[in-house]
Short mmCIF file of C-alpha atoms in Angstrom, two decimals:
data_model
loop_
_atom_site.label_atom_id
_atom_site.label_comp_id
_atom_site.label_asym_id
_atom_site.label_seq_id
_atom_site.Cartn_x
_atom_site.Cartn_y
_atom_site.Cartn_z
CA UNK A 1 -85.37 -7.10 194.50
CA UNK A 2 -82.42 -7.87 192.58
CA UNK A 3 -82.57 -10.78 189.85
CA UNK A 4 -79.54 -12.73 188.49
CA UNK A 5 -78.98 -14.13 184.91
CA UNK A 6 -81.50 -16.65 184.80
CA UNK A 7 -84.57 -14.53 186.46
CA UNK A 8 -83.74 -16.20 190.30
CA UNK A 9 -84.37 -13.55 192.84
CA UNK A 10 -81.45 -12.48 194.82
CA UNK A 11 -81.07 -10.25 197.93
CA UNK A 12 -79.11 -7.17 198.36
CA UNK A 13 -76.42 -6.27 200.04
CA UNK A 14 -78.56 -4.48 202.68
CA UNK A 15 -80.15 -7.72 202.79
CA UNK A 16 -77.44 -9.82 203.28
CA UNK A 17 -76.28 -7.71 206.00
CA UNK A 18 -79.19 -8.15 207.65
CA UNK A 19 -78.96 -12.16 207.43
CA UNK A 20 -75.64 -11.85 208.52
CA UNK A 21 -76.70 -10.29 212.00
CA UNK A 22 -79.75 -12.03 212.24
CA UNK A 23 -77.39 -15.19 212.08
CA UNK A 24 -74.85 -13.71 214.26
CA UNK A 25 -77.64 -12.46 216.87
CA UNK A 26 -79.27 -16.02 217.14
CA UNK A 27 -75.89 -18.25 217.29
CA UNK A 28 -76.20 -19.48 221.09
CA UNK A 29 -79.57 -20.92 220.94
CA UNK A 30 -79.12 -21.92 216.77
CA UNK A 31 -79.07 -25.52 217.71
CA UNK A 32 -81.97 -25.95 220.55
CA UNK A 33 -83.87 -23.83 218.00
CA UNK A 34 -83.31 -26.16 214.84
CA UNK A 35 -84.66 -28.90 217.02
CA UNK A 36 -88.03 -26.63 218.18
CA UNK A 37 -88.48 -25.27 214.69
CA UNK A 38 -88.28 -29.07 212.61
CA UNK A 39 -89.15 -30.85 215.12
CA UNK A 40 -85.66 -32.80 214.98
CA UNK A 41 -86.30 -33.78 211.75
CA UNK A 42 -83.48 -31.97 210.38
CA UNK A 43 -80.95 -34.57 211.98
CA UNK A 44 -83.26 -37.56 209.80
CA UNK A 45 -82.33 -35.45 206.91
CA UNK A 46 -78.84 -35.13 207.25
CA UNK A 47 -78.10 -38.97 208.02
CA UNK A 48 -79.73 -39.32 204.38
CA UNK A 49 -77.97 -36.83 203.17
CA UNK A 50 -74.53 -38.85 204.37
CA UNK A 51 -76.21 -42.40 203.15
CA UNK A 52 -76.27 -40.55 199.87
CA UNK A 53 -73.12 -38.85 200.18
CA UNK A 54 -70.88 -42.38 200.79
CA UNK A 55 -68.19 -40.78 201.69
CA UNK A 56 -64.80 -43.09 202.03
CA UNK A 57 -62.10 -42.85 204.56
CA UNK A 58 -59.36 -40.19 203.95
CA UNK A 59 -62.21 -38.08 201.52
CA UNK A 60 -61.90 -34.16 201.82
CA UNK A 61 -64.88 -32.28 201.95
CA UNK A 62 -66.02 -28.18 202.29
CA UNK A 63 -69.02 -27.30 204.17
CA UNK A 64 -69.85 -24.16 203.08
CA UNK A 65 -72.59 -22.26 205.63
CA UNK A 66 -71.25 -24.26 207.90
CA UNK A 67 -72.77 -22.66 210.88
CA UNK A 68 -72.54 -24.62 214.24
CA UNK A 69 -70.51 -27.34 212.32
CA UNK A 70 -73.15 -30.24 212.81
CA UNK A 71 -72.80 -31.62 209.40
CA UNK A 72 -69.28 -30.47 209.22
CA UNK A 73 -68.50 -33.24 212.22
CA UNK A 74 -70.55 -36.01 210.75
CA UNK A 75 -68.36 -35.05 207.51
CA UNK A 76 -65.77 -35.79 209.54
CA UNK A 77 -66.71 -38.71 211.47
CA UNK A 78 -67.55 -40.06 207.78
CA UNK A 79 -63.89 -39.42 206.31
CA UNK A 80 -61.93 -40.44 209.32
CA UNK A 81 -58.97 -38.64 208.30
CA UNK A 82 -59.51 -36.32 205.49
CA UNK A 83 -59.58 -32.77 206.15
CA UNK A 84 -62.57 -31.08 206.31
CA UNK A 85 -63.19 -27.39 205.74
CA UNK A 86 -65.67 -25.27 207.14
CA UNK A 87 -66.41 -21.81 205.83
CA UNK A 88 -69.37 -19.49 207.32
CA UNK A 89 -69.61 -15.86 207.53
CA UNK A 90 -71.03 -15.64 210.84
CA UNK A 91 -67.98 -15.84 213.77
CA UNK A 92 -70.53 -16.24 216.28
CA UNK A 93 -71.81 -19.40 214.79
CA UNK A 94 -67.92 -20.34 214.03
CA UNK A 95 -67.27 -20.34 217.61
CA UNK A 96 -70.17 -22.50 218.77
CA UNK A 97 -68.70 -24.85 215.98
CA UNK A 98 -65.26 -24.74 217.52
CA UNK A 99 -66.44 -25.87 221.26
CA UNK A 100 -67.72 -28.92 219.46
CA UNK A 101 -64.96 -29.78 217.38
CA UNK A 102 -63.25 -29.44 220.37
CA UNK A 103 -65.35 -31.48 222.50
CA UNK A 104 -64.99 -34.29 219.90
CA UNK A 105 -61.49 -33.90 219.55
CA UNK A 106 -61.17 -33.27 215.96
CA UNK A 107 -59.52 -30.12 215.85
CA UNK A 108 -56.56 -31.87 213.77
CA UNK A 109 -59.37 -32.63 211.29
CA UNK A 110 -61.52 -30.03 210.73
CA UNK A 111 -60.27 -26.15 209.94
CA UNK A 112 -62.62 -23.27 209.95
CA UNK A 113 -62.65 -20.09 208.00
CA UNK A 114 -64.66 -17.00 208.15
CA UNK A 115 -65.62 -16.03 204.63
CA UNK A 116 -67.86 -15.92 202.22
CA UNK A 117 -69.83 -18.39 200.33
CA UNK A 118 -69.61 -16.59 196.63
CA UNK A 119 -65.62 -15.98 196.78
CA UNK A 120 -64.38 -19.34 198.19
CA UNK A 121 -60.24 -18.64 198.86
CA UNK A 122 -59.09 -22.13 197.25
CA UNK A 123 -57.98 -23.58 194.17
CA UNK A 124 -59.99 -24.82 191.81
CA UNK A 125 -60.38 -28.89 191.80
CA UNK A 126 -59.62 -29.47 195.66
CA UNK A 127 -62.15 -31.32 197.48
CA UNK A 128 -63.92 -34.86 196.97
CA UNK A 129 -67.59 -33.03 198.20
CA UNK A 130 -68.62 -29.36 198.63
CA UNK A 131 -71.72 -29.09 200.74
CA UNK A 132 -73.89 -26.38 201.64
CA UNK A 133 -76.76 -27.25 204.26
CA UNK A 134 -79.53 -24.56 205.03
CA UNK A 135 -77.63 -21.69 203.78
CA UNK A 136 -78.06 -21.64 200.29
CA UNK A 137 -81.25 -19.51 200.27
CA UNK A 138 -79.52 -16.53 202.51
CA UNK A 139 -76.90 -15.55 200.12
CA UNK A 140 -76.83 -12.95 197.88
CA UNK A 141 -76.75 -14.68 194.64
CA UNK A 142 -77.21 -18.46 194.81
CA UNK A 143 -75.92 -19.37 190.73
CA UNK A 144 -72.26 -17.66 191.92
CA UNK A 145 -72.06 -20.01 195.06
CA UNK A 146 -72.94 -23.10 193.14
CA UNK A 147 -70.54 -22.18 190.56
CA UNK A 148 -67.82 -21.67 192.96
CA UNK A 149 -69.00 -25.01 194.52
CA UNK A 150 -68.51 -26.22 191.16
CA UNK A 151 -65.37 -24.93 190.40
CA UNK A 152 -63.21 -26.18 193.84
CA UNK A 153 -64.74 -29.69 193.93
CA UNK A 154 -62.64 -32.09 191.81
CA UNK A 155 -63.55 -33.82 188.90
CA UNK A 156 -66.00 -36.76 189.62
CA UNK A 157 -66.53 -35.25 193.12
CA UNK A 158 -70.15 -34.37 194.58
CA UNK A 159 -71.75 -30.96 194.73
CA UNK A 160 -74.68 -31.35 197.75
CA UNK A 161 -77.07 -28.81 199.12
CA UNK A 162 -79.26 -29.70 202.06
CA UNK A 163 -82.30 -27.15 201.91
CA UNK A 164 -85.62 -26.13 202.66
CA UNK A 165 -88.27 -26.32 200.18
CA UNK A 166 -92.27 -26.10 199.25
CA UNK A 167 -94.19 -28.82 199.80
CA UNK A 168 -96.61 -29.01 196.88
CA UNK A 169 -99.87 -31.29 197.75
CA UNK A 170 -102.66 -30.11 199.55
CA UNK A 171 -104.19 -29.81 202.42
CA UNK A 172 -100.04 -30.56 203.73
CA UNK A 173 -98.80 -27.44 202.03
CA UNK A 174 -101.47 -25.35 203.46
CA UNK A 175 -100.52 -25.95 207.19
CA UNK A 176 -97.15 -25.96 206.44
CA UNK A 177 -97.04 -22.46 205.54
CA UNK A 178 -99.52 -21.41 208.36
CA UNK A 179 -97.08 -22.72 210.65
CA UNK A 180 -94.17 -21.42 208.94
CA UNK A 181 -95.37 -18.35 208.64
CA UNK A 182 -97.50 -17.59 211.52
CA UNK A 183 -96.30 -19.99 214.56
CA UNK A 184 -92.83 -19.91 213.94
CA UNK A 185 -91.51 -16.38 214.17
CA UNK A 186 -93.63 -16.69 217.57
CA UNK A 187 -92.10 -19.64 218.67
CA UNK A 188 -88.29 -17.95 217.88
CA UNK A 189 -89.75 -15.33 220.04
CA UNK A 190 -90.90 -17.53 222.64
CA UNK A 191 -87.66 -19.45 223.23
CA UNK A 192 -84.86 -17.49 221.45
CA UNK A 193 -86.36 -13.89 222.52
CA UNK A 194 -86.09 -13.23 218.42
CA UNK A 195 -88.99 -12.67 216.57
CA UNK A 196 -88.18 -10.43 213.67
CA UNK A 197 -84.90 -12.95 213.00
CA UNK A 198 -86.85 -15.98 212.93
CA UNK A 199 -89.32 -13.87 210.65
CA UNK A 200 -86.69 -13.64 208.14
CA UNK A 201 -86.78 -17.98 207.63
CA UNK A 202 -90.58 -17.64 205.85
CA UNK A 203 -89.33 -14.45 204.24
CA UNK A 204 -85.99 -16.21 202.83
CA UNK A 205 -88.44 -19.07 201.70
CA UNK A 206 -90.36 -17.54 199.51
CA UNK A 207 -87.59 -15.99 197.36
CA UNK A 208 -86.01 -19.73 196.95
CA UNK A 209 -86.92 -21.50 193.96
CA UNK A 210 -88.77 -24.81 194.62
CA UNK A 211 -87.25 -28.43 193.88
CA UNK A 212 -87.36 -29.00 190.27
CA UNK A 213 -86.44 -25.36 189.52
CA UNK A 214 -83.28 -26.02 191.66
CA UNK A 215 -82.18 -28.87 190.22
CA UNK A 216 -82.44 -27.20 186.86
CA UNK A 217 -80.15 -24.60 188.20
CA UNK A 218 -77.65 -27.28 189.28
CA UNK A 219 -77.63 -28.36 185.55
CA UNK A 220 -77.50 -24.76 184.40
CA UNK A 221 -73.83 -23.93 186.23
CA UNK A 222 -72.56 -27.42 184.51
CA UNK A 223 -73.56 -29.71 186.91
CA UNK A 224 -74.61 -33.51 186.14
CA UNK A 225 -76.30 -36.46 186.91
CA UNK A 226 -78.27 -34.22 189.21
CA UNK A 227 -80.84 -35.76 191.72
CA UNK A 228 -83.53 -34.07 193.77
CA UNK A 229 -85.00 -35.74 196.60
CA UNK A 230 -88.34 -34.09 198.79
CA UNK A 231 -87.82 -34.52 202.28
CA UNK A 232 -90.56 -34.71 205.06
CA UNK A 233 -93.36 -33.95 202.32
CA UNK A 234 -91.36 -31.71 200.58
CA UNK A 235 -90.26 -29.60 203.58
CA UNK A 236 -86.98 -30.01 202.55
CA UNK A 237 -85.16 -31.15 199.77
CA UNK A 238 -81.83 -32.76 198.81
CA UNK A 239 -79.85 -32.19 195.67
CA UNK A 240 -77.00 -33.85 194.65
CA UNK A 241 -75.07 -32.96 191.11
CA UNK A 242 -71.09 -34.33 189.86
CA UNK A 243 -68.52 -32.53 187.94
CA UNK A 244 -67.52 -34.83 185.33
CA UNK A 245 -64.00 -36.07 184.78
CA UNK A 246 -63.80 -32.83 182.03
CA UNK A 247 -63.75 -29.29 181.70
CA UNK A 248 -67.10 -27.72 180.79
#
């Protein structure tokens, strides 16, 4: 297991392969599956994610991760007319995205790009937000994505990762991770005819740092004013950080 500058664990490349067909493999049934797997609870989360976001009308955002593009429409929706960018590195997941941004007509709006989350192909200072949402614990090195998060939003503008985490306080934490870990790779195998894919979700967990030691890694790439929320018992977790209005 590879380690980056400040001791977080990161995967290999063999490993990031794998996520990347494990992600590609699962794309049609991504969505029903979210819904199984939390319970719909991950739609709660991302409607406080946007009361915390505030976006304005004509704001630009990147979605990075952005998967089947669920957050990138509300992003959207949000804004009104700003563009909004989303970047994944899965095309099977892009093109689940793009039926929907068709279906809701917002194909003037949004733009989609295949690519990859630690060498973002824009300028620096370009968008009001940069948001990643269940995606930051799958790639390679986690400090180089918030960086480049850091370095394309504009001054004042929001970094914002939407994430699992570990719940903390017994006896919640305990069945948690039995069902994590034991009910729902069988439950991905049940429904989705994946098992060792949705296998890899406990496995990804337990290399990601928890809450506090995230938002002390927001701080550490030169992020401020950062604020970690627990979600659902600490389940999953919010964290919001600004670029100031200077260079640091």
């Amino acid at each position: 297991m590879n380690t980056n500058t400040s001791g977080t664990p990161s995967h290999t490349e063999e490993q990031y392969d794998h996520v990347q067909s494990v992600f590609q493999s699962i794309a049609s049934k991504y969505d029903i599956m979210n819904d199984i797997l939390s319970f719909r609870r991950h739609k709660a989360w991302r409607k406080f994610t946007m009361r915390k976001m505030a976006m304005k009308k004509g704001d630009t955002a990147l979605d990075l991760c952005c998967g089947t593009c669920d957050w990138t429409l509300s992003m959207a929706e949000a804004s009104g007319t700003g563009t909004i960018t989303g970047l994944d590195f899965s095309s099977n997941m892009l093109k689940v995205g793009e039926k929907k941004i068709r279906e809701k007509h917002r194909e003037n709006q949004i733009q989609l790009i295949e690519g990859n989350a630690m060498e973002l192909p824009f300028e620096d200072n370009q968008f009001d937000y940069v948001t990643i949402g269940f995606g930051l614990r799958n790639v390679p090195d986690l400090e180089k994505v918030l960086h480049e998060m850091r370095r394309v939003v504009k001054p004042g503008g929001m970094v914002v990762c939407l994430e699992l985490s570990k719940p903390t306080w017994q006896p919640f934490k305990g069945i948690y991770y039995f069902y994590f870990q034991k009910i729902l790779p069988n439950l991905g195998k049940l429904f989705a005819k994946r098992y060792e894919q949705y296998k890899w979700l406990p496995d990804s967990l337990a290399l990601f740092p928890g809450r506090e030691e995230l938002a002390a890694i927001f701080r550490s790439v030169g992020l401020e004013h950062v604020e970690a929320y627990p979600l659902t018992g600490g389940i999953a977790a919010l964290h919001i950080g600004i670029k100031e209005n200077r260079d640091v």
